[in-house]
XYZ file of C-alpha atoms in Angstrom:
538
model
C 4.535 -38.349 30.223
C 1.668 -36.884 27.730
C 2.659 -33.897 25.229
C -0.199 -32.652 22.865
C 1.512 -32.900 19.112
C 0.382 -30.717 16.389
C -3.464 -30.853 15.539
C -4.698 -31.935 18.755
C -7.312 -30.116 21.243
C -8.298 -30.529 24.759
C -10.840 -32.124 23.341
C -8.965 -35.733 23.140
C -8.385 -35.780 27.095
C -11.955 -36.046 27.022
C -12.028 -39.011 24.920
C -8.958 -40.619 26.806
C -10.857 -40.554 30.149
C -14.644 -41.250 28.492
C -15.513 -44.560 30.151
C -17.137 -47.664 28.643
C -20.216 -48.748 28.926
C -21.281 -52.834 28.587
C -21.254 -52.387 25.017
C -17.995 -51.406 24.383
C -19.002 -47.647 23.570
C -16.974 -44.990 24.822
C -18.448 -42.453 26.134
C -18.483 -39.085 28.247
C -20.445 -40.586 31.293
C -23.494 -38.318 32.132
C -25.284 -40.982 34.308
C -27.687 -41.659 31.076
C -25.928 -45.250 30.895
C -24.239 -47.523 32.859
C -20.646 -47.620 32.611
C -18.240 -50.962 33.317
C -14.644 -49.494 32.851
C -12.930 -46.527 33.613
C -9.765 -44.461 32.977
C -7.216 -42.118 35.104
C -3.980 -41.069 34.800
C -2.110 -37.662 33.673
C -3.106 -38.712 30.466
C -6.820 -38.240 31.103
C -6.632 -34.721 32.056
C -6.853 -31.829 30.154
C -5.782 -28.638 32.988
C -2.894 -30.939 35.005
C -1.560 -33.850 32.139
C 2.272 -34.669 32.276
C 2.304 -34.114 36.338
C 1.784 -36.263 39.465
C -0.839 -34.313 41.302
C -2.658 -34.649 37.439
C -2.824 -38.034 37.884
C -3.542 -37.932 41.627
C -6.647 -36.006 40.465
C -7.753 -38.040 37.528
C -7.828 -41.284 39.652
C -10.074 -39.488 42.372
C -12.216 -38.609 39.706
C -12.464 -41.930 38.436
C -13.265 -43.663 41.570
C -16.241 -40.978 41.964
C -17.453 -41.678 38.631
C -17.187 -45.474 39.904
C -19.082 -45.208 42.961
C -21.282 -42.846 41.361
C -22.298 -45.298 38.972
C -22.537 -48.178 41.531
C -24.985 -45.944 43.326
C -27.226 -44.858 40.167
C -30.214 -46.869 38.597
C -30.051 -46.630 35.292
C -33.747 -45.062 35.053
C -32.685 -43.393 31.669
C -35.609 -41.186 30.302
C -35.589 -42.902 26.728
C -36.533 -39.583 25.072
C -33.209 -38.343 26.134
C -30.108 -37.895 24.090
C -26.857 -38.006 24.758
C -24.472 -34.830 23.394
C -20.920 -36.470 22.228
C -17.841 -34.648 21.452
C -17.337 -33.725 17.297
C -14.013 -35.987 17.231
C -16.096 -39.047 18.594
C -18.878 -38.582 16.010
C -15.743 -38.164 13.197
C -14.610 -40.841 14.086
C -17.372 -43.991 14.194
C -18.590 -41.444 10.638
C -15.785 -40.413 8.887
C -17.158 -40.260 5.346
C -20.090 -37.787 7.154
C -20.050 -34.467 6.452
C -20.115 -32.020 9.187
C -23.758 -30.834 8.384
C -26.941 -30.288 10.340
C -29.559 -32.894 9.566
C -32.251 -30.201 9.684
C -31.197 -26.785 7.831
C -28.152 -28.946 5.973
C -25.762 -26.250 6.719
C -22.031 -27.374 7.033
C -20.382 -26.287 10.184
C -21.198 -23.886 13.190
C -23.232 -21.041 12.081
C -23.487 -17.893 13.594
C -27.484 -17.117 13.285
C -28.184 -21.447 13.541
C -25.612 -22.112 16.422
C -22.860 -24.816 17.320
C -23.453 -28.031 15.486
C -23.836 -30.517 18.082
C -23.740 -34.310 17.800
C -26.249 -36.459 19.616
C -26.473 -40.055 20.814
C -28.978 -42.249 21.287
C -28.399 -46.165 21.357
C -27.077 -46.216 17.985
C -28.158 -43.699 16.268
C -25.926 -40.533 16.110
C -27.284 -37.144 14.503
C -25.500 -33.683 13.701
C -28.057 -30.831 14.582
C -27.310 -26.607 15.007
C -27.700 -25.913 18.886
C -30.834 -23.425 17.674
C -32.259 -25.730 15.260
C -32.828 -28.433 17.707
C -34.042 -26.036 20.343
C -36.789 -24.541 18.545
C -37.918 -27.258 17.238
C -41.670 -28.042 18.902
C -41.363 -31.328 20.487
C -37.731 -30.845 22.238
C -36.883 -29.764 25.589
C -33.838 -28.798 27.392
C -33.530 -29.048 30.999
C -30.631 -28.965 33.387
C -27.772 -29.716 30.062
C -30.613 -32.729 29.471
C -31.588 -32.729 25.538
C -35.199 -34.509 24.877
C -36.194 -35.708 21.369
C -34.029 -34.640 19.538
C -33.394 -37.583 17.097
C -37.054 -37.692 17.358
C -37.588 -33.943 15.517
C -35.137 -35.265 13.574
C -36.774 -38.478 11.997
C -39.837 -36.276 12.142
C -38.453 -33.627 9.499
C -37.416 -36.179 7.299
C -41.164 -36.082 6.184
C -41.636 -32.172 5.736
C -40.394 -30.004 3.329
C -39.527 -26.268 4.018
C -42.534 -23.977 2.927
C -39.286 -21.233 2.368
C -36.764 -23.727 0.532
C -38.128 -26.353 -0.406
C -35.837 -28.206 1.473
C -36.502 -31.085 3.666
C -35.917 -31.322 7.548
C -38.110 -28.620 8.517
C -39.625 -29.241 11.741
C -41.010 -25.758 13.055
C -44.652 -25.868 11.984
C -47.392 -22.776 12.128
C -49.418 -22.961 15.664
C -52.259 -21.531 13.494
C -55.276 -24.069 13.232
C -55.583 -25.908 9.816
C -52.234 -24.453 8.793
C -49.661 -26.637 7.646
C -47.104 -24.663 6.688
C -43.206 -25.980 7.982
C -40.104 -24.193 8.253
C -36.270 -24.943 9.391
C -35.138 -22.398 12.119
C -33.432 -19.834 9.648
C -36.173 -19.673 7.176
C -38.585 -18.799 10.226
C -36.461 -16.025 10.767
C -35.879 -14.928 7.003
C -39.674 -14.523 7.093
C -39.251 -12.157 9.891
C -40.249 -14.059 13.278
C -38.137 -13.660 15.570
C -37.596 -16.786 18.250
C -36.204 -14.741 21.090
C -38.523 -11.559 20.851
C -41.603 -13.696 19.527
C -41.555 -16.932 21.231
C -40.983 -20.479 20.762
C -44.734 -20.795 19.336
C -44.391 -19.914 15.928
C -46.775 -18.585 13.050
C -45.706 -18.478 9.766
C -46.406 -14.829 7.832
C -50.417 -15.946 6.972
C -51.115 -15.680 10.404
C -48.882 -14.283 12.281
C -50.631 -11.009 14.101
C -48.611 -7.336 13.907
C -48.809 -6.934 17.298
C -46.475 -4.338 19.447
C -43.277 -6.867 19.159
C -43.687 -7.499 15.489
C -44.064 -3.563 14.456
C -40.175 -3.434 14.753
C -37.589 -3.107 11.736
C -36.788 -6.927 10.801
C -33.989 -8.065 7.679
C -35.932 -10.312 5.649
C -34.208 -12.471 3.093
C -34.149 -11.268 -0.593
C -35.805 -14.876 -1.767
C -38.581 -14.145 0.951
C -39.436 -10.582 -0.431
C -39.415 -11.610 -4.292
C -41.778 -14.269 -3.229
C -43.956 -11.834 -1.524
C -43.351 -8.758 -4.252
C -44.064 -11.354 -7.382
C -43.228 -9.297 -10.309
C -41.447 -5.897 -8.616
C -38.476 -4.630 -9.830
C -35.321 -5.699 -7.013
C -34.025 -1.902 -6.693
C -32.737 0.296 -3.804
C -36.392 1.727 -2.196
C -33.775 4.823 -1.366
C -31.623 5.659 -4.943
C -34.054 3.262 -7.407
C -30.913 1.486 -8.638
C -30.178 -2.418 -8.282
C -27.458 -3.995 -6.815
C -24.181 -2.093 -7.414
C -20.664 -2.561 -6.028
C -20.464 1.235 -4.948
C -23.790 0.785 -3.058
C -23.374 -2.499 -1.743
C -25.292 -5.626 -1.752
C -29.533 -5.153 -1.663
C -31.096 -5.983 1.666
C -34.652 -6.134 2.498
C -36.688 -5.577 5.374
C -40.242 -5.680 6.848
C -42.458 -3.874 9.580
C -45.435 -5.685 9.980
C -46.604 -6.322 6.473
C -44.558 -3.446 4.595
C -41.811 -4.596 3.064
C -38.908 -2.783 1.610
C -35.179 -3.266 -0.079
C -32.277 -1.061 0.385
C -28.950 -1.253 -0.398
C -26.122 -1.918 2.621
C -24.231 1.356 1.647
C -27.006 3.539 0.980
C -28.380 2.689 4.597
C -24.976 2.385 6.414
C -23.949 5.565 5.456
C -27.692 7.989 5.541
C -27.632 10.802 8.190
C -30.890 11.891 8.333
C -32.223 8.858 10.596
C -30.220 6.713 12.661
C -29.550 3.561 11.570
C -27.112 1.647 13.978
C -27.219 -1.958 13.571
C -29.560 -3.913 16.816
C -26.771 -5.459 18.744
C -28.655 -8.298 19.985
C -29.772 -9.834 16.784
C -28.212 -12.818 14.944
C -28.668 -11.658 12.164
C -25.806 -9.227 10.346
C -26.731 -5.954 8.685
C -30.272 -5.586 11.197
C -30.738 -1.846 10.920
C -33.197 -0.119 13.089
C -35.161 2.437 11.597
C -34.860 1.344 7.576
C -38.336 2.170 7.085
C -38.587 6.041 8.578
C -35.287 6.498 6.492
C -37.162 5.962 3.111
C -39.764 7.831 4.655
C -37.539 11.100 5.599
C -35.566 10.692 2.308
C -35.801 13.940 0.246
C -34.644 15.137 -3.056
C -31.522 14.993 -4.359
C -29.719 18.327 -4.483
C -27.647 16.661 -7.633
C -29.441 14.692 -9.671
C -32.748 16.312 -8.364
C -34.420 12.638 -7.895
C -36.189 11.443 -4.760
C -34.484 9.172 -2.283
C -31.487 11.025 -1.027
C -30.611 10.465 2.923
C -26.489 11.429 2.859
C -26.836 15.232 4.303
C -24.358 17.287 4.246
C -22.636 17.472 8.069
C -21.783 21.716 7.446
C -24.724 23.053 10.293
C -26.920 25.281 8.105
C -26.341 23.401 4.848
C -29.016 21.731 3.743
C -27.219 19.338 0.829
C -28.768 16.448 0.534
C -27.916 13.792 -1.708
C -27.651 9.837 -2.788
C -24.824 7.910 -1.736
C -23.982 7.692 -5.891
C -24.465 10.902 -6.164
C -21.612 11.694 -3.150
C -18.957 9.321 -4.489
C -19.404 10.894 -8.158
C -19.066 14.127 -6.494
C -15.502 12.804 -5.017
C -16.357 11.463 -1.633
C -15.053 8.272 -0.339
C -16.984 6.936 2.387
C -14.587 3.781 2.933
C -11.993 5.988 4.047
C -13.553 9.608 5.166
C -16.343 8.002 7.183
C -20.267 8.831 7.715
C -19.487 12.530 8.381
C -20.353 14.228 4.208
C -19.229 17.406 3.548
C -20.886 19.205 0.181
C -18.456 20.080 -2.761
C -18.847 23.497 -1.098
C -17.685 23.047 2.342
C -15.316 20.783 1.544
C -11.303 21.110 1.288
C -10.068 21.922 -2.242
C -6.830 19.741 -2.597
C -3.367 21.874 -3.539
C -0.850 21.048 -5.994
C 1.764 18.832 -4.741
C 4.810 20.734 -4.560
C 7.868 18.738 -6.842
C 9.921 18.777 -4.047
C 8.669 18.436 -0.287
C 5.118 18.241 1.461
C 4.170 21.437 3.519
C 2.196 19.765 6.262
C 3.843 20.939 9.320
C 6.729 22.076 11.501
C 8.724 20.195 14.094
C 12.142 20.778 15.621
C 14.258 18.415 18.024
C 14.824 21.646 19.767
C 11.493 23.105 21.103
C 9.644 22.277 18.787
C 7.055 24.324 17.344
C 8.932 27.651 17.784
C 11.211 27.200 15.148
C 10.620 26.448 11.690
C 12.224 23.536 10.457
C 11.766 21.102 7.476
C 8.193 19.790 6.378
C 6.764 16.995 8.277
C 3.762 14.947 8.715
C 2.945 14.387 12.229
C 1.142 11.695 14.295
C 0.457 11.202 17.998
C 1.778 7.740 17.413
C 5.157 8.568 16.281
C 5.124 12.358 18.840
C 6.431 10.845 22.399
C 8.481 9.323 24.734
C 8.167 5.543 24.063
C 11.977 4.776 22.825
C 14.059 6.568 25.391
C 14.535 6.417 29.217
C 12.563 9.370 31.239
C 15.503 11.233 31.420
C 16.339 11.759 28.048
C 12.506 12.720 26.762
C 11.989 15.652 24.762
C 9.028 17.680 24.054
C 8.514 16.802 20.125
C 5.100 18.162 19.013
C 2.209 16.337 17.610
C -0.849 17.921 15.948
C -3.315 14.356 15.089
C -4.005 11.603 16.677
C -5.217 7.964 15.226
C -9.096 9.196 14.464
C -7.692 12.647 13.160
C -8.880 15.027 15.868
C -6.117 17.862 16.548
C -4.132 18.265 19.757
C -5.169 20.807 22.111
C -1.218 21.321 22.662
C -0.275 21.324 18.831
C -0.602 24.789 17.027
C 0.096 25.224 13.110
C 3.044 27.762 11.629
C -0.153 29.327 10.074
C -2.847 29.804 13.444
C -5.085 31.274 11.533
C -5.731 28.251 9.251
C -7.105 24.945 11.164
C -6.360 21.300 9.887
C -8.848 21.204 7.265
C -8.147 24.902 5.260
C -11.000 26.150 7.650
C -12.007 26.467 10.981
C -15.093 23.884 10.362
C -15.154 20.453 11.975
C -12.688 17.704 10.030
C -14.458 15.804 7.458
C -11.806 12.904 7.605
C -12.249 10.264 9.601
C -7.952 9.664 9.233
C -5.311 11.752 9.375
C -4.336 12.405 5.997
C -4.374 16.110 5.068
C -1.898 18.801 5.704
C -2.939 22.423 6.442
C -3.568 22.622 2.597
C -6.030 19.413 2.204
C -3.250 17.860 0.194
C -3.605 14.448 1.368
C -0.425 11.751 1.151
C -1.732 8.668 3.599
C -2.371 6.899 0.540
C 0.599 8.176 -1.642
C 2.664 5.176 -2.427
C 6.110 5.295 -1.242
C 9.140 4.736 -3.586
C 11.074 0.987 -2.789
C 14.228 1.328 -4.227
C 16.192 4.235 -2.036
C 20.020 4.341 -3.012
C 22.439 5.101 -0.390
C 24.373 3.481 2.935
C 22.198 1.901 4.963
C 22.343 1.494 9.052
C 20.828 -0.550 11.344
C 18.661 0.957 14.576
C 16.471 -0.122 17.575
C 13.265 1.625 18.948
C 11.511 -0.361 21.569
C 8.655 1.207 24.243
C 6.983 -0.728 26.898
C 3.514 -1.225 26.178
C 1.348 -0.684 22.637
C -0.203 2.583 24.957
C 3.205 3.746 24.929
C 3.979 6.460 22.231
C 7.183 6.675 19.955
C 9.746 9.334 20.504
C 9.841 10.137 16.941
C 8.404 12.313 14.698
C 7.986 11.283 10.870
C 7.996 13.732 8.043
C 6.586 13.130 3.730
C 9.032 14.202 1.261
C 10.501 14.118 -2.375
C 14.048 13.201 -2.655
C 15.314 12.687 -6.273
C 12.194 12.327 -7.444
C 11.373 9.657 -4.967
C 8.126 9.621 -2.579
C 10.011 8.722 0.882
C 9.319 8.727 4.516
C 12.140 10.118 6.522
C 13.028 10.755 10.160
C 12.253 15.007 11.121
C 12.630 15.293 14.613
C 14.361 12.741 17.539
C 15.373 13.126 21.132
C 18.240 15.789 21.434
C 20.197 12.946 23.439
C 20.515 10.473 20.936
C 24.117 10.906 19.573
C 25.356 7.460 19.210
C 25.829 5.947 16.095
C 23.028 3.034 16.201
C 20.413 5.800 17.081
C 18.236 7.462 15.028
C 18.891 10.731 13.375
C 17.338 13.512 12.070
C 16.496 13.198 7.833
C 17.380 9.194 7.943
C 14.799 7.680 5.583
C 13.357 4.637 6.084
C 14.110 1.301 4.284
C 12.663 -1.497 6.059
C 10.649 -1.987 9.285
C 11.768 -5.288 10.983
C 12.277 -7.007 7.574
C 9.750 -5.396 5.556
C 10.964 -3.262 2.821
C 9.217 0.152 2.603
C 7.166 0.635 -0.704
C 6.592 -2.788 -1.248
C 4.582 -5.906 0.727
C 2.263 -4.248 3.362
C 4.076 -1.324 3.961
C 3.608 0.797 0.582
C 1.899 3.896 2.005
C 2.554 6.170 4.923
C -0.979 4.967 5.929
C 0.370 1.274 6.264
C 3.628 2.442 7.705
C 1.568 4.015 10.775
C -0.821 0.708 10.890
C 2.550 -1.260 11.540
C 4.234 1.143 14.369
C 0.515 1.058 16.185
C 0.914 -2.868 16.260
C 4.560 -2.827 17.537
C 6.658 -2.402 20.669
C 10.090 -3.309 19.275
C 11.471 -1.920 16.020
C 14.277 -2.874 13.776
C 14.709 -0.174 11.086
C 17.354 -0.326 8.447
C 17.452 3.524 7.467
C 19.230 5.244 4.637
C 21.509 8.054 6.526
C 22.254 10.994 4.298
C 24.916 13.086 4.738
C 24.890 16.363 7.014
């Protein structure tokens, strides 16, 4: 019977049953030739191989093809191509490389499309799914590709009025222009295909109608060419390409063109800025232009530009995204929301022996006052034990760092952030104090015996019945166990102040577990636990 070995695809039970056609070719039959042999067996199948009814199917399927093709003229349209499986084309080409014949690309692309590989007679072409589409002379009807090897030959003669590069088929529908373009170049000059049309005009004639007033990402090559001459700088903080900032990207609303870096636009709060979820094209902001517009000046370095306001309500902060991450803000891990150095948490000293971030109990909980713990919804309830043995443990965040209506802090009076404002962290990583350990890397080597444990829950919506706390011992940054299920007494359970070593195999402080931020990442992803603890001594 047929087994798949490593490195192949469904796609080879297509090429097992592909008839063949007077020639000798083997092909998926279509009815675009006429075929003189064909194949069944379980071999030939791709959703029953290695059974009996598989092979029960696969010959009724060849005798339809059969009579099918007895029945069928071969009145084959000879504008029409044929589309052939990748491993077919690999194989009669294999010094070829897997590049459209138009744009020259290598591979699928997600703006250009699958690369598809065509057939006609002989001749066998590798063209993007939206190059060949949009290309004047070829049609698609019913699955049926027309002309295709025809726009093909035809671009052989044009250059690219964008890249220079030959292969460029889609011409300007302006009279006495003969301007040509590939697909993506059309679009790195701003047209559109879906919202504009098939009938393309290249940016000399192209009218800024209703359609065309929109917010469109032009390519950087495209707006030097237009801008001969202009300095390549953010429109919003004047500076040019910077790691902080991100790369430059530039857009264009009718004929107004502008450049702005990814960070500086991803991250401005005076305008809206989402990304258009129907374009192909990454990084498509809406609204670039009123941003630049709307930008004012910066309360820090008092230059025009900013757009990063400060999320306190009657602050009115505003400043460059430079200007925020010299002033200590880290947008990578804190988010859109910018708080002001004013409204912001001031950090506490660490104390040199435990973190103060909150209290937890295996008893009930928040009414006593036990050892210092950092808390997570994650690690708070009842995935690891049976119903009848759950305890209330308390937990105060949850994964996107909002608190717990049910969770209240030994200090009421004080909220999660040292205030009773909003949080300004996008993760949990601050006590009560703003002194923030997430990213605090954990100490590897922790002396001591060592003991094996299980947690399991049933599903990843399931939550732990553990409660994690941040703490100094020796000297040593560790994570350690603060509060567990009153019931678990047995030795290969885990207990209250055992600090962990290793998380199925990985050893804490080292690999990908060497913060309590990755520590939480990994219990998120799991259902089943193995943790080798270090159990210190009542």
């Amino acid at each position: 019977y047929t087994y798949l070995p490593p490195g192949c695809t469904d796609q080879d039970f297509q090429i097992l049953q592909s008839p063949v056609n007077a020639n000798g070719d083997s092909l998926l039959l279509d009815g675009a030739e006429v075929m003189r042999l064909f194949f069944a067996g379980e071999h030939t199948t791709a959703l029953h191989p290695s059974t009996a009814h598989g092979a029960l199917l696969s010959g009724m399927r060849a005798a339809q093809e059969v009579v099918s093709t007895i029945q069928s003229k071969n009145t084959e349209d000879k504008d029409t191509d044929k589309i052939i499986p990748l491993a077919i084309f690999r194989h009669r080409n294999p010094t070829t490389p897997l590049q459209c014949n138009l744009c020259h690309k290598v591979g699928g692309q997600v703006r250009e499309g699958a690369l598809l590989a065509f057939k006609r007679g002989a001749r066998q072409v590798l063209v993007h799914n939206n190059c060949a589409e949009f290309s004047p002379e070829v049609g698609v009807v019913d699955s049926k590709w027309n002309n295709v090897i025809r726009a093909v030959n035809r671009g052989k003669n044009f250059n690219c009025d964008h890249c220079s590069l030959h292969g460029a088929t889609i011409g300007c529908s302006a009279v006495h222009c003969f301007r040509m373009f590939h697909f993506s170049c059309a679009e790195d000059c701003g047209w559109r295909f879906d919202r504009d049309g098939k009938q393309f005009f290249c940016d000399l004639h192209r009218k800024a109608s209703t359609r065309q007033m929109e917010c469109d990402r032009i390519s950087l090559e495209y707006y030097m060419k237009k801008n001969p001459g202009k300095s390549l700088v953010c429109g919003l903080c004047r500076m040019p390409e910077d790691d902080t900032a991100g790369t430059l990207l530039a857009f264009q609303r009718a004929r107004k063109q502008i450049c702005v870096h990814l960070n500086c636009l991803k991250y401005t709060s005076i305008i809206e800025t989402s990304e258009k979820e129907e374009s192909r094209i990454s990084y498509e902001f809406q609204n670039a232009f009123e941003v630049v517009e709307n930008a004012r000046t910066c309360s820090h370095c008092k230059k025009p530009g900013a757009s990063i306001g400060c999320t306190k309500p009657d602050c009115h902060e505003v400043v460059h995204l430079l200007c925020a991450t010299k002033l200590g803000w880290n947008f990578q891990k804190k988010g859109k929301q910018f708080f002001c150095t004013a409204h912001r948490n001031k950090p506490a000293k660490l104390s040199s022996t435990e973190m103060n971030v909150g209290y937890a109990s295996s008893g009930d909980g928040i009414g006593k006052v036990g050892k210092p713990v950092f808390q997570h919804n994650l690690l708070s309830q009842f995935g690891a034990t049976t119903r009848e043995s759950r305890v209330n443990i308390p937990g105060n965040l949850d994964i996107g760092g909002t608190a717990t209506p049910k969770f209240k802090e030994a200090s009421p009076e004080r909220s999660l952030n040292g205030d009773d404002s909003e949080s300004d962290d996008s993760f949990p990583g601050e006590d009560a104090q703003g002194i923030e350990v997430m990213d605090i890397p954990l100490s590897p080597n922790i002396s001591g015996p060592k003991q094996l444990v299980r947690l399991e829950r049933s599903s990843r919506e399931e939550l732990w019945n553990l409660s994690l706390k941040f703490s100094r011992v020796d000297g040593a940054n560790v994570v350690s166990v603060a509060a567990v299920p009153t019931t678990a007494k047995d030795l290969f359970s885990v207990k209250e102040n055992d600090i962990l070593f290793s998380i199925n195999g990985s050893k804490v402080g080292s690999g990908g577990l060497k913060t309590l931020r990755d520590i939480l990442f990994r219990l998120k992803q799991e259902v089943d636990l193995m943790l080798q603890v270090v159990r210190q001594s009542a």
